[in-house]
Structures are given as C-alpha cells and as structure tokens.
Coordinates of C-alpha atoms and ligand atoms in Angstrom, one line a residue:
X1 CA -16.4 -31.9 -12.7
X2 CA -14.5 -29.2 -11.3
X3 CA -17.0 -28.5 -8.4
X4 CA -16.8 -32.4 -7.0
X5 CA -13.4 -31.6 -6.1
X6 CA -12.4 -31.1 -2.7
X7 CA -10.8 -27.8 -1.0
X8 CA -8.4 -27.4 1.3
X9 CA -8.3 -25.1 4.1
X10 CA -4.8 -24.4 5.3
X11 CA -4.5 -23.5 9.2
X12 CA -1.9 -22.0 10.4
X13 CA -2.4 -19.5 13.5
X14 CA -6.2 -19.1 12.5
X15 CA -7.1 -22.4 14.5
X16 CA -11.2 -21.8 15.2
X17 CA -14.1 -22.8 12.7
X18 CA -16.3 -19.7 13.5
X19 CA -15.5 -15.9 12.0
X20 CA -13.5 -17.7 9.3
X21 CA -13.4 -16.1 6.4
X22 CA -11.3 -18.8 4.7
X23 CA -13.6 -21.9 5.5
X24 CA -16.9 -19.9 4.6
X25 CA -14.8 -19.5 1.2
X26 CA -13.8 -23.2 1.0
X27 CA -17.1 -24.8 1.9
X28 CA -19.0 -22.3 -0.6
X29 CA -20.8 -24.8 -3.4
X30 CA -21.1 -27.9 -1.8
X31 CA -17.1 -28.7 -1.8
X32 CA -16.0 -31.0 0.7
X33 CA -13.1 -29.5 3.0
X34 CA -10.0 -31.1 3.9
X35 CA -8.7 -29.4 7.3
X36 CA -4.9 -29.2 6.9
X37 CA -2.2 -28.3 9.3
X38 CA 1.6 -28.3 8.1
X39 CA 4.3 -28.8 10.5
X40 CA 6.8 -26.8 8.1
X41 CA 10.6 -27.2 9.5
X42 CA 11.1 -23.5 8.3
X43 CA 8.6 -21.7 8.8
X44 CA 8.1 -18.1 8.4
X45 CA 7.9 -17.1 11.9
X46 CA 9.2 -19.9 13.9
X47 CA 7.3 -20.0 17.4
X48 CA 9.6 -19.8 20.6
X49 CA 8.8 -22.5 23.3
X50 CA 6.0 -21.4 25.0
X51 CA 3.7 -20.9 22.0
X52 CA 4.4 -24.5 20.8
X53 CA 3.1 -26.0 24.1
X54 CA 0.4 -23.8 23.5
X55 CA 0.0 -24.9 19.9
X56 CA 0.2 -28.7 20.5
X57 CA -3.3 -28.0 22.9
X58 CA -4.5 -25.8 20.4
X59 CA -4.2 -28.7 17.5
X60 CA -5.8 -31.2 20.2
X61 CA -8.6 -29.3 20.4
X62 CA -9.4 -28.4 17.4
X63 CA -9.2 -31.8 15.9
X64 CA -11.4 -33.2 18.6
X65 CA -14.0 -30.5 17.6
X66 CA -13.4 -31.3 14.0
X67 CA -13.8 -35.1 14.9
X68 CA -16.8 -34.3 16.5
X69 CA -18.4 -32.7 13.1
X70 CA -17.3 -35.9 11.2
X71 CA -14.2 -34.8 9.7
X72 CA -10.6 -34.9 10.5
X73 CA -7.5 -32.4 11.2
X74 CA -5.1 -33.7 8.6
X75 CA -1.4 -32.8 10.1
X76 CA 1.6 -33.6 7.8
X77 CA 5.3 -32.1 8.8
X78 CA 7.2 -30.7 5.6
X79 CA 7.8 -28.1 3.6
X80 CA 4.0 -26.4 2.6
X81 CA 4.4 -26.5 -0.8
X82 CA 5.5 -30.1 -0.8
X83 CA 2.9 -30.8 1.4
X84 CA 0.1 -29.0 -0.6
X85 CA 1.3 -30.6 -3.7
X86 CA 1.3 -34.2 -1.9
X87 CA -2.5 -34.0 -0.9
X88 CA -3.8 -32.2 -3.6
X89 CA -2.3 -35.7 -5.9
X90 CA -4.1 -37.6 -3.3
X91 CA -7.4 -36.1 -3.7
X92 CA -7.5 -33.8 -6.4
X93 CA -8.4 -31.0 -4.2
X94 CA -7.8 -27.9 -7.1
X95 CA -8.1 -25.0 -4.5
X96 CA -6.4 -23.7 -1.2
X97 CA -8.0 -21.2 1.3
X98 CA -6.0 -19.7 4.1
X99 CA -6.0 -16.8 6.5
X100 CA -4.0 -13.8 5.7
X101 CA -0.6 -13.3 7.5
X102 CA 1.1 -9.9 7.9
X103 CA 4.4 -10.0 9.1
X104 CA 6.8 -9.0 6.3
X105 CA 7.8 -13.1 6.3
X106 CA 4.8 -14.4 6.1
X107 CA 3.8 -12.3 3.7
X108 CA 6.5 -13.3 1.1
X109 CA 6.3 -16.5 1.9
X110 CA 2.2 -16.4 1.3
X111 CA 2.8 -14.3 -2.2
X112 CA 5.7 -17.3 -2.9
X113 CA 3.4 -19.5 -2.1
X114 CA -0.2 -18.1 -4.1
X115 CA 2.6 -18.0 -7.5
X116 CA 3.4 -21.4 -6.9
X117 CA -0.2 -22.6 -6.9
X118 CA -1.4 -20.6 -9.6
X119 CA 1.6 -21.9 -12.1
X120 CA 0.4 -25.4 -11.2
X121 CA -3.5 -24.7 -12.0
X122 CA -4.8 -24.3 -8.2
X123 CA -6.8 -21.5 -7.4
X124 CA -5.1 -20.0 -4.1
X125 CA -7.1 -17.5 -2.2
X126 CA -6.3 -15.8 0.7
X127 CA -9.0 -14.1 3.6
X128 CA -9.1 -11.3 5.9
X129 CA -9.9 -12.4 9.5
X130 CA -6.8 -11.6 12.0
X131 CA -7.6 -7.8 12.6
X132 CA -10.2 -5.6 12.5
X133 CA -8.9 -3.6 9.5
X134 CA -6.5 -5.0 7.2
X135 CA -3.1 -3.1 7.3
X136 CA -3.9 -1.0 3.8
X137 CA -7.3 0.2 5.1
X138 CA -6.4 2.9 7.4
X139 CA -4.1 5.9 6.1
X140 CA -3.5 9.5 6.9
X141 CA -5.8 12.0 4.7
X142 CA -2.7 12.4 2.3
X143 CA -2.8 8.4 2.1
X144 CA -0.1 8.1 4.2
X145 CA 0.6 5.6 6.8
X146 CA 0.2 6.7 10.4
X147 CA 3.3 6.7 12.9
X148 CA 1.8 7.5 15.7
X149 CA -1.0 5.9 17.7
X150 CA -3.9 8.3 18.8
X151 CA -4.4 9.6 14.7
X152 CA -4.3 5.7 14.0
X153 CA -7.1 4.4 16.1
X154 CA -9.2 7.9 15.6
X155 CA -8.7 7.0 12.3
X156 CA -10.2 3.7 13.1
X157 CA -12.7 4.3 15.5
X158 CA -14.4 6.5 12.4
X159 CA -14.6 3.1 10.4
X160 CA -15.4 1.2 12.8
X161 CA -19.4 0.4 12.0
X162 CA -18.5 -0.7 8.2
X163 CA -16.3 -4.0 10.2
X164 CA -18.7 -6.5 9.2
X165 CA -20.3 -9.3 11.5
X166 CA -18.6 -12.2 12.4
X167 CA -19.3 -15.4 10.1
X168 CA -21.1 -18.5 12.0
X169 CA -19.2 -21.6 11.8
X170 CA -20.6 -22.6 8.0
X171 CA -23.6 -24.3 8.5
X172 CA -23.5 -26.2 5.0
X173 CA -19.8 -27.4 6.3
X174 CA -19.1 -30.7 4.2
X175 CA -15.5 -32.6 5.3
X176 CA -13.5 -34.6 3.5
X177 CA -13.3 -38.2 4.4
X178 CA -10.0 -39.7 6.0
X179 CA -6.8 -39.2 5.1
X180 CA -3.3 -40.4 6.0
X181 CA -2.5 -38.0 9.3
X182 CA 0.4 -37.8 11.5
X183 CA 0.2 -38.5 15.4
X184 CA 0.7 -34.9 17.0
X185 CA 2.8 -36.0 19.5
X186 CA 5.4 -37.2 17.1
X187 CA 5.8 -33.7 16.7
X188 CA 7.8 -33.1 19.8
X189 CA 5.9 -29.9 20.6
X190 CA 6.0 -30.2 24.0
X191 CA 8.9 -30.1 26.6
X192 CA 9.6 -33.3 28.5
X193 CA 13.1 -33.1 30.6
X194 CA 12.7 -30.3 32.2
X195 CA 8.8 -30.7 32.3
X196 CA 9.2 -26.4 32.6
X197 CA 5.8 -26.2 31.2
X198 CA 4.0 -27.9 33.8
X199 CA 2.5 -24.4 35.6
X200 CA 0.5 -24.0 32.2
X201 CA -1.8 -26.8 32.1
X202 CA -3.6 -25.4 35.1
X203 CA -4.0 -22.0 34.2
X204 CA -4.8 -22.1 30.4
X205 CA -7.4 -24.2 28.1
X206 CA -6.2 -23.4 24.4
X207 CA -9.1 -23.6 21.4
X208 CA -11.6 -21.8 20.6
X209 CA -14.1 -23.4 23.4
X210 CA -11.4 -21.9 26.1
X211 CA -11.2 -18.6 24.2
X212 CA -14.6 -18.5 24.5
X213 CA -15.2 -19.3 28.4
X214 CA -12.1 -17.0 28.4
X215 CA -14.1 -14.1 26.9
X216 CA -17.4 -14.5 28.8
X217 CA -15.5 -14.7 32.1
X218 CA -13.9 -11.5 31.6
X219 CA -17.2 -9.7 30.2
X220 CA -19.6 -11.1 33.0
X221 CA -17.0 -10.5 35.8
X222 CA -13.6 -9.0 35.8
X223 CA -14.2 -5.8 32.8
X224 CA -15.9 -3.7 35.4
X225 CA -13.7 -1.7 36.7
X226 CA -10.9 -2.1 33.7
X227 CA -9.8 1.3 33.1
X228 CA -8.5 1.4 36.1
X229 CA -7.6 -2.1 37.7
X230 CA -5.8 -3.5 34.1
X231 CA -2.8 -1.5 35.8
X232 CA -2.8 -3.6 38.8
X233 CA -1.0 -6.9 38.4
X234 CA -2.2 -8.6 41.3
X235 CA -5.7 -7.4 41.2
X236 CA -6.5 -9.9 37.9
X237 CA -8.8 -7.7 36.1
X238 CA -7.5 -8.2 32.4
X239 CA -8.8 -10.2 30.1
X240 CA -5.9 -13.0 29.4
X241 CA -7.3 -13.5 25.9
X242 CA -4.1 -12.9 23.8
X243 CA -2.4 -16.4 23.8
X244 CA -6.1 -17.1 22.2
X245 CA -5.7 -13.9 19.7
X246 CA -2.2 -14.9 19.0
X247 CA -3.1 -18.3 17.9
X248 CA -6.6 -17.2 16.2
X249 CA -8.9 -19.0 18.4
X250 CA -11.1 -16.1 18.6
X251 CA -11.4 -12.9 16.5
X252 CA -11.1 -9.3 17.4
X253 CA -14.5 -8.7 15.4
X254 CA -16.2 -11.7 17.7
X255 CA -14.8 -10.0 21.0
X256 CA -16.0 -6.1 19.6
X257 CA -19.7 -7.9 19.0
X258 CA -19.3 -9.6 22.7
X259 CA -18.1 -6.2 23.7
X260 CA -20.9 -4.6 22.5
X261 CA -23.7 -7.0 23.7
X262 CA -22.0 -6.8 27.3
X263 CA -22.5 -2.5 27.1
X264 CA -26.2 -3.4 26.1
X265 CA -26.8 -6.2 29.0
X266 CA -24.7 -3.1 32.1
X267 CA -21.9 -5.8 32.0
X268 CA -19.3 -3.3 31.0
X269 CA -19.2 0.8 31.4
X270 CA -18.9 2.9 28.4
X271 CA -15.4 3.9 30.2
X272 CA -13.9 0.2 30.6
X273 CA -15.3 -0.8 27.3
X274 CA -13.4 1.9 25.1
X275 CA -10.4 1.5 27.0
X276 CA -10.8 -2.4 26.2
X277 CA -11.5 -1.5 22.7
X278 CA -8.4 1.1 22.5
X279 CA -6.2 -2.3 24.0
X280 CA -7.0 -3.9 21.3
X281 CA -6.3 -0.7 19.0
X282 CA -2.8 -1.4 20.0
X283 CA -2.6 -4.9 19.0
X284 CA -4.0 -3.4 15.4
X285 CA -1.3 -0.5 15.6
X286 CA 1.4 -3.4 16.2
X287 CA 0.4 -5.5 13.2
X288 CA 0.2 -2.0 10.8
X289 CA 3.8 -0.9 11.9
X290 CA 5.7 -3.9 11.4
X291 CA 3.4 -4.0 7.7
X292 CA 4.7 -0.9 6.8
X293 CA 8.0 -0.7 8.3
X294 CA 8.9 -4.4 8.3
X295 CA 12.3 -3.6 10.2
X296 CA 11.1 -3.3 13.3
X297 CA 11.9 -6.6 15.5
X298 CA 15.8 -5.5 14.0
X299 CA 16.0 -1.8 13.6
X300 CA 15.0 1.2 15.9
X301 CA 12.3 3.0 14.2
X302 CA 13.7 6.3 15.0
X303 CA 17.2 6.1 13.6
X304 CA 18.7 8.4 15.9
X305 CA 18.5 5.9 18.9
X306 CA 20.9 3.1 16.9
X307 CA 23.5 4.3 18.3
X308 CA 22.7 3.7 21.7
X309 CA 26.1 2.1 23.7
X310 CA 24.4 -1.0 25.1
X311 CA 26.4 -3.2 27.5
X312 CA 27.4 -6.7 26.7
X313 CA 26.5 -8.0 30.8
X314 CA 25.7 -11.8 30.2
X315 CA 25.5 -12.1 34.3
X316 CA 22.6 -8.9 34.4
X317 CA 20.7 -10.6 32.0
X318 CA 20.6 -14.4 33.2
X319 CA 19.6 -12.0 36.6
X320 CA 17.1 -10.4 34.8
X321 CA 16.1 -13.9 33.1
X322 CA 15.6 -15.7 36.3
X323 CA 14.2 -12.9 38.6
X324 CA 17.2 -12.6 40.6
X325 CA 17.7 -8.6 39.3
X326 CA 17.4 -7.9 43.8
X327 CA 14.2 -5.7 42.6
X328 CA 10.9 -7.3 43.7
X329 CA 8.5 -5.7 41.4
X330 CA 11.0 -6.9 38.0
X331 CA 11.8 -10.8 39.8
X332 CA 8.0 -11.1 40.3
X333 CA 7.5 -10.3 36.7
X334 CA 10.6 -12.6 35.4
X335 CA 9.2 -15.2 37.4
X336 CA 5.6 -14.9 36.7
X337 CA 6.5 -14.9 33.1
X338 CA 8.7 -18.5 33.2
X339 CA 5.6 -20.0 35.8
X340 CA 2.9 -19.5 33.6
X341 CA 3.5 -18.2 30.3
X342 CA 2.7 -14.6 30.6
X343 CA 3.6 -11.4 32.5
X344 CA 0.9 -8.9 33.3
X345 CA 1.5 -6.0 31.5
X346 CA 2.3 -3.4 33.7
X347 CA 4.9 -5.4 34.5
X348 CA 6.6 -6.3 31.2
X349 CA 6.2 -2.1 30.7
X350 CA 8.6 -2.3 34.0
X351 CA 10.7 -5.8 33.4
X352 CA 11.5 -4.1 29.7
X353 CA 12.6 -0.6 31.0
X354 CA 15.2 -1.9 33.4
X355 CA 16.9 -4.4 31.2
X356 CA 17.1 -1.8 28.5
X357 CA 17.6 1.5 31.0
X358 CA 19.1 0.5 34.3
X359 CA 21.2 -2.9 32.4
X360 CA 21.5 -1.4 29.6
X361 CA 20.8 -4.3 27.7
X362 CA 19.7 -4.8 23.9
X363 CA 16.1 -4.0 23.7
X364 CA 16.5 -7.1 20.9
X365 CA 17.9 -9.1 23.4
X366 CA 14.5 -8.8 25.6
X367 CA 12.5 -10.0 22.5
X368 CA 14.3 -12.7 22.0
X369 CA 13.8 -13.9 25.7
X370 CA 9.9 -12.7 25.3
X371 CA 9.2 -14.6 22.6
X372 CA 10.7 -17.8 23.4
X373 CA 8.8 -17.7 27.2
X374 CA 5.3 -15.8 26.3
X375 CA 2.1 -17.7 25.0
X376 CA 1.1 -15.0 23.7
X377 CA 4.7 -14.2 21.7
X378 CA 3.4 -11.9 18.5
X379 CA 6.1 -10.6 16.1
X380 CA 4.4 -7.6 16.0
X381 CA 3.4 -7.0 19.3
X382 CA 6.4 -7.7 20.8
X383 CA 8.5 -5.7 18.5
X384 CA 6.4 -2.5 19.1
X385 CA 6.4 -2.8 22.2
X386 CA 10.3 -3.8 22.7
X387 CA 10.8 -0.6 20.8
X388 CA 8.1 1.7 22.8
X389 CA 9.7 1.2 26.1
X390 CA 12.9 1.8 25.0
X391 CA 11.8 4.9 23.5
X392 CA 13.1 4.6 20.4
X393 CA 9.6 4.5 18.7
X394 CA 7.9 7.7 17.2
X395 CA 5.3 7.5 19.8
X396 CA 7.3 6.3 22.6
X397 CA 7.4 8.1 25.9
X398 CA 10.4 10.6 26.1
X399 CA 13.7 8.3 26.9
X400 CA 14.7 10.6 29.8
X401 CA 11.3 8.8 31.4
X402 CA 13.0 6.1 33.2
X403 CA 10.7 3.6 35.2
X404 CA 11.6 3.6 38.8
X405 CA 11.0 -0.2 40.0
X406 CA 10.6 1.2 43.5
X407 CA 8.2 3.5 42.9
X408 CA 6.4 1.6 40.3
X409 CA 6.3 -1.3 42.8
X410 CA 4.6 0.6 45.6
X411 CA 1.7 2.3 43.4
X412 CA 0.6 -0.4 41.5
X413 CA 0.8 -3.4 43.9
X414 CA 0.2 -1.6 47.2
X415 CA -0.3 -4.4 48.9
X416 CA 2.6 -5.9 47.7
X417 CA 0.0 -9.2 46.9
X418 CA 1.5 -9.7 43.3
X419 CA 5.4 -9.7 45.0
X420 CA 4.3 -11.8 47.8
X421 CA 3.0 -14.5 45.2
X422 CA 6.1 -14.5 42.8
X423 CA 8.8 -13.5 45.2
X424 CA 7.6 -15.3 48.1
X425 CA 10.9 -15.6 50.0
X426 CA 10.0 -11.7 50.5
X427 CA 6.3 -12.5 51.9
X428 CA 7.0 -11.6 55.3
X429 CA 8.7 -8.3 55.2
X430 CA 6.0 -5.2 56.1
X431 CA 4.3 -3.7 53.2
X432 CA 6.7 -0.9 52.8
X433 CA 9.9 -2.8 52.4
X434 CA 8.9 -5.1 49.6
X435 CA 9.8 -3.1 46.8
X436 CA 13.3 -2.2 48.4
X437 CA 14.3 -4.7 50.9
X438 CA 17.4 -3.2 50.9
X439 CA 16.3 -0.6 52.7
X440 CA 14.7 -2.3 55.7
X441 CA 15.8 -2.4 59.0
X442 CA 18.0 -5.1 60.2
X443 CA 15.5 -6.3 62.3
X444 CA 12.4 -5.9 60.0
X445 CA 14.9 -8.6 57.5
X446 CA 15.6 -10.9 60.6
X447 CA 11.8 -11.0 61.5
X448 CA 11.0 -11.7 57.9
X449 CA 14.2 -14.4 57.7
X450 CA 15.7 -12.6 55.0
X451 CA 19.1 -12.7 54.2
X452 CA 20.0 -10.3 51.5
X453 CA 23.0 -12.1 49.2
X454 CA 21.6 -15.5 50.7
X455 CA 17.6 -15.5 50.7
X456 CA 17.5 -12.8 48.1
X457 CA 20.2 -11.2 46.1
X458 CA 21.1 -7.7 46.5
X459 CA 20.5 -4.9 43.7
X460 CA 22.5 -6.2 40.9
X461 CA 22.7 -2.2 40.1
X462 CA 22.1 0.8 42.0
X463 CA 19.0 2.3 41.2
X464 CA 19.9 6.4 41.0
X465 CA 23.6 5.6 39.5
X466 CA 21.6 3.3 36.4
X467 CA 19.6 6.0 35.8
X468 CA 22.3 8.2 35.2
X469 CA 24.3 6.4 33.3
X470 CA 21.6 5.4 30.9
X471 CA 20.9 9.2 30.8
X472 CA 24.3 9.9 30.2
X473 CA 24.5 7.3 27.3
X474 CA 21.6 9.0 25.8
X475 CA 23.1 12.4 26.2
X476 CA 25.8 10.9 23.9
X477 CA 23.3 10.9 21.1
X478 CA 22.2 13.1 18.4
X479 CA 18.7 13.1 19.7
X480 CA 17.8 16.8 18.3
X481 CA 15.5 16.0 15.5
Ligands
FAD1 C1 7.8 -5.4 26.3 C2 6.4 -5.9 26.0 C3 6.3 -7.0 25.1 C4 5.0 -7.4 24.7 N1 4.9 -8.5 23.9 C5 3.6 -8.9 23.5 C6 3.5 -10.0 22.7 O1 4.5 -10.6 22.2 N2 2.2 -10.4 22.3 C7 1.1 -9.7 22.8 O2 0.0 -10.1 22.5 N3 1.2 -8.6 23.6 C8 2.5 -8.2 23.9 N4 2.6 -7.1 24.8 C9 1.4 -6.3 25.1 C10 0.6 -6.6 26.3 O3 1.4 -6.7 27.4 C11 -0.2 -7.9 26.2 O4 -1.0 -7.9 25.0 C12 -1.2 -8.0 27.4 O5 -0.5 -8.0 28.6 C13 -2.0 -9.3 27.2 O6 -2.8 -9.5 28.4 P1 -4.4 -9.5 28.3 O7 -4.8 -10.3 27.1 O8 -4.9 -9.8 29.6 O9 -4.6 -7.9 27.9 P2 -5.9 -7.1 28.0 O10 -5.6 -5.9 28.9 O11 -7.1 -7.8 28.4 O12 -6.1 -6.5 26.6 C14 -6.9 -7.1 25.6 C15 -6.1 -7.4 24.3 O13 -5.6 -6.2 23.8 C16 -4.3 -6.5 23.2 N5 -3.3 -5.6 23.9 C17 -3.3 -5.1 25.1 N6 -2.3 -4.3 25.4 C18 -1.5 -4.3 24.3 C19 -0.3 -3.7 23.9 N7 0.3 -2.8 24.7 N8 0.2 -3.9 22.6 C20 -0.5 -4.7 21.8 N9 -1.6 -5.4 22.1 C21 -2.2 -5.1 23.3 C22 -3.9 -7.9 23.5 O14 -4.3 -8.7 22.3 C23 -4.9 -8.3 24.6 O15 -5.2 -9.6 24.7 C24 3.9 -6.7 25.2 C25 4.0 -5.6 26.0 C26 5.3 -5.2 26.4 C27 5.5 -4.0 27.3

C-alpha cells in the first residue's frame, strides 16, 4: 500500500519545520517523514567557510528539535542521488519533497535531479518557500523581466496581499523511526587550527529558535528608528537576520506577518517598516536577477564595463583582506567582517567601492573573499551587490560616484564608536582624526601613541590620485550607451 510508505524530506538550506511548504507536502496522508540532510562532496553551490560553521550549528539544532518531536535528522555524506537511492532501498520511501533552489546551479542540478527520480518510479516534488514571490511571478506589463529595482518591487508591493500565510509546523507531523545516521562532527565543518571562528559562538545562535529570538529582538527594540539608523554601523539598529534567511531558518513571509503584527502593536512606524520591507525587496531583486541572467557572479551585467583595466596588486588586496588598507572606516569593516562573520552594510557598500575604485581590484575577486568569510554569503546577493557597487549593474549608481572613505567615515560613524571598536589601536586619537590619521598633528599621534607605518599603516593609496585613476580607466571605456 502505497500510502504506508514513508517520504522523505530533503533539507538543504531550508533548515526550520514551520512555513515549510515541503514538509506540509510530505506529511499530507498520514505518511511518516524521514528528515534527510546530504553532505554532497559537490554540491551545487559549495558554501565558503563561514557558512559551514554556521551550518554545522544550524544541523545541531535542528536535530535536537527534531529529537525532541520523536524523530531523527538522518545525515549521510555522498552524492544525493546515491544517497536518495540508498535510503529509499532501506525503507521504501517512494517520494521526495524539497525546497526550491534558484541559483542557475541549483536549478539544474534540482531538474537533474526530479528526471532521475521520476525514471526510477519516485514521485519528486519540489515547494516554494525561500522568497516571497517565485522568480517567474513578477514581470514587466509586456512580460518582460525587470532590470531595474524600483519597477520590480512596485511591481511587487501591488501583489503583495495574494502572498499567502505562513504554514504552522504540521501538526499531524508523523517521523520515521531510526535510521543509520552519521556523527556531524565527522563532517569536519568546523575550523579547528586556527580556531578563526571562535568570535562567532558569542554573537550568533543558528536555527530557527535563534532566528526567531533574532526577529522579536529586532521588532520589540531596535526597528524604531530604522530608516534612518540601518546607515549607522555602530549604532546596531539592523536586524542581523540574514545568516538565518540564508540558511532558511526563517521565512521572508513569517518576518512580513511579524512585520505586520509589530505596525499593529506601535512597535514599528509605517516609515521604518516599508524601508524594512523594501530591504528585503532587495534580497528578492538579487535572487530574480541571477534567475534570469544566471551570469552574474562571472559577467558584468552591462557589457560595456568588461573591459575595465583592473590591476593585478596581490599586496592591496591581502591589505584590504586584513584591514591594513591605512583607512579606518574600510580596516574596521575588513576586520569586523573576519571577527564575527558579517560586515554592517554601509560598510561593505564602502569596503567594496575602494577595492574595486581606489585598488582597482576585480569586483569577482571581492566575492570570492565575501563569500568565503560572510555567514550570510548568498550567490545572489552577493553577486548583485558585487556588481552594484562597482557600477556595472543597470541600476547601479553612476561609476564616476566614487565613495570617499573619509568622508563616508565621518557622517556615518560620527563618533568614530564603530572605528574605535574594530581599529582600536586608533581609539585614542580625537574624533576628527580617525577617519584620516594621516592628517593629524604630530602631537595629536604622539598623545594617542600612534605610529603611522608602525601602530598603523599608512594609506596604501592616495585617496584623490585613486580616484582619478579609476576615473581615468573608466574614461577609457565605451560607456555611451
Ligand atoms: C558588496 C556587498 C555584498 C553583499 N553580500 C551579501 C550576501 O552575500 N548575502 C546577503 O544576505 N546580503 C549581502 N549584502 C547585502 C547586505 O549588506 C546584507 O543583506 C545586510 O547587511 C544584512 O544585514 P541585516 O540582516 O542586519 O540587514 P537588515 O538591514 O536588517 O535587512 C533585512 C534583510 O534584508 C535583506 N537585505 C538588506 N539589504 C540588502 C541588500 N542590499 N541586498 C540584498 N538583500 C538585502 C537581508 O536579507 C537582510 O537580512 C551585500 C552587500 C554588499 C554591499
């Protein structure tokens, strides 16, 4: 009897049991689930560093909360389809739900994967559940895809009351009974020699309990006030939900509802709740322009930039790697990044225009870096946004817009408190020197004990010549149309 069979539910960065689309599927009539995560040696989008500390925490905890329902996390290393194959002989499981993926990869490695199934008699379904709308849902009038974001999230803002409400964790859930499992720790997820993960721990509780507490932190006390402090690095007042989003502990149609309820309750403005919402319009905008212009973590979206002369400066960019650049605001970033995980993002807007403007550098380069030392490292994300601040994107700001670090530094940390924490060989130099120590006084240094080229490097570049070089390289382009 077909409907004695078990299911399985295949996790992959969907790793939370409420709003899932794919379990509601699997536990529909009565079938018993078996909760399966594969540690595939190739997978489609192989995670950088970070993201698999994060993910090792993120499989503890959910097999603890799946332990405490009665059931089991079932992790098994190989390829999927081996995998799948192996445990569906084991228990005669004859269907597999998952989570739809959208990065061109995973999306041919999902259709590969649905053919395979089918050919071998097991239904193989897939669920929407990682965005609000699914990349196909929103086109221009002509049914065109949008290249630009303002049409995009107008576009979506008008559907936005037929999202439907986020599903309960299945009340009639029904899990399969043991089965042979792997030891997570086997799977060498975390770093051990250096320990450079230790900062982390401290600061971050992956799952979808900590996405959670996350979420109603932020709501109760830190989104008043967002519009205009999420600009502020060292003022906190962000949300630091997307290491949770990345890894599917929580969905953007749980945060809208949470968003909503919090307007209701006076927790959140009108103002700081649609420039929340719009925040996470550009996380949506990400996913549907790598969908429908898969080249973009390779290629410049606007042709005309390819060109570009970058520099091959491997000393600039370990600078730039280990916030020794000699420019506060971009060595507090660098190093905020590598201490915990993340960069604020004010700052990576900053960090990515002078590696690509004042270095010169490969805006690919910066990705790569990004998604090996982010938690919250997103194909799609990351890409868009490599691409955006070098200006090579349809909406980017105009390239001759080159970030001044200086100025940058002193409007949106006044007080110099998010330097001071990062760059803390700096803390003692008066307000008005931090973002260019360079240009303090002898005796404002010596009062402060700091040595420039000793204590702290000096400018690996100078700040008016990069800026005309990289506008000079840019003149050299056909930029016209
Ligand atoms: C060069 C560069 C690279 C980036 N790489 C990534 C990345 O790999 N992964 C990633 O999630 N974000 C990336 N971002 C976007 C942004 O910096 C982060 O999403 C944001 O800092 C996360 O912090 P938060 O959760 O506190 O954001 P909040 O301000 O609280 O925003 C809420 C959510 O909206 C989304 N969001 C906010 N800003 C953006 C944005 N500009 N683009 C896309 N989504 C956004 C995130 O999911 C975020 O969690 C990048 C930005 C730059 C400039």
């Amino acid at each position: 009897m077909s409907t004695s069979r078990p299911t399985i539910l295949l996790f992959r960065n969907d790793l939370r049991l409420s709003d899932h689309a794919a379990l509601t599927a699997a536990c529909a009539a009565g079938r018993s689930v078996i909760c399966l995560y594969v540690n595939d040696p190739h997978p489609a989008d192989p995670m950088g560093g970070a993201q698999r500390w994060w993910l090792h925490h993120a499989l503890s905890a959910m097999a603890a909360q799946i332990a405490q329902l009665g059931g089991q996390l079932v992790l098994r290393s190989g390829p999927t389809q081996t995998v799948l194959s192996q445990v569906i002989a084991e228990t005669g499981a004859d269907e597999v739900h998952w989570s739809r993926r959208y990065t061109p990869k995973a999306v041919a490695a999902d259709t590969d994967l649905k053919t395979q199934l089918k050919a071998q008699g097991i239904r193989a379904e897939s669920h929407a559940g990682r965005y609000l709308f699914e990349p196909w849902q929103v086109a221009t009038k002509s049914g065109t895809h949008f290249r630009v974001f303002t049409p995009f999230w107008r576009a979506c803002l008008a559907q936005l009351d037929q999202v439907s409400p986020a599903l309960p964790i299945p009340a009639d859930l029904k899990l399969y009974r043991q089965l042979p499992s792997e030891d997570l720790p086997d799977w060498g997820l975390l770093p051990t020699r250096p320990n450079w993960a230790a900062g982390f721990g401290p600061l971050w509780t992956p799952g979808e309990a900590g996405a959670f507490a996350r979420l109603g932190h932020f709501l109760s006390s830190r989104a008043h006030g967002y519009a205009e402090g999420r600009d502020f690095p060292a003022e906190a007042r962000v949300s630091y939900l997307s290491p949770h989003l990345q890894m599917g502990e929580v969905t953007p149609r749980q945060i809208l509802a949470s968003l909503r309820r919090a307007e209701a309750t006076g927790d959140i403005g009108e103002r700081d709740a649609t420039k929340f919402l719009a925040e996470l319009g550009w996380r949506e905008f990400a996913a549907y322009l790598l969908y429908h212009t898969p080249s973009l973590p390779d290629v410049e979206f606007q042709p005309k930039f390819a060109p570009f002369p970058w520099r091959d400066a491997p000393d600039d960019l370990i600078a730039w790697q280990h916030g020794q650049t000699g420019y506060p605001i971009v060595d507090a970033g660098m190093r905020e990044l590598w201490q915990t995980g993340t960069m604020h993002n004010r700052v990576r807007m900053i960090v990515a225009s002078f590696l690509t403007k004042h270095l010169r550098i490969d805006w690919r380069t910066g990705l790569v870096w990004f998604h090996d030392t982010l938690l919250d490292a997103d194909v799609a994300s990351n890409a868009a946004s490599w691409q955006w601040v070098a200006g090579c994107r349809a909406d980017a700001a105009p390239y001759f817009r080159i970030f001044n670090p200086i100025t940058q530094a002193a409007k949106f940390d006044p007080s110099g408190a998010y330097i001071r924490q990062w760059v803390p060989e700096l803390s003692a130099l008066p307000d008005r020197y931090l973002g260019a120590p360079w240009q303090a006084p002898e005796a404002a240094l010596h009062g402060a004990c700091v040595r420039l080229g000793a204590s702290y490097p000096h400018p690996i570049v100078d700040h008016a010549n990069a800026r005309s070089a990289a506008l000079d390289a840019f003149g050299g382009l056909s930029l016209k149309s």
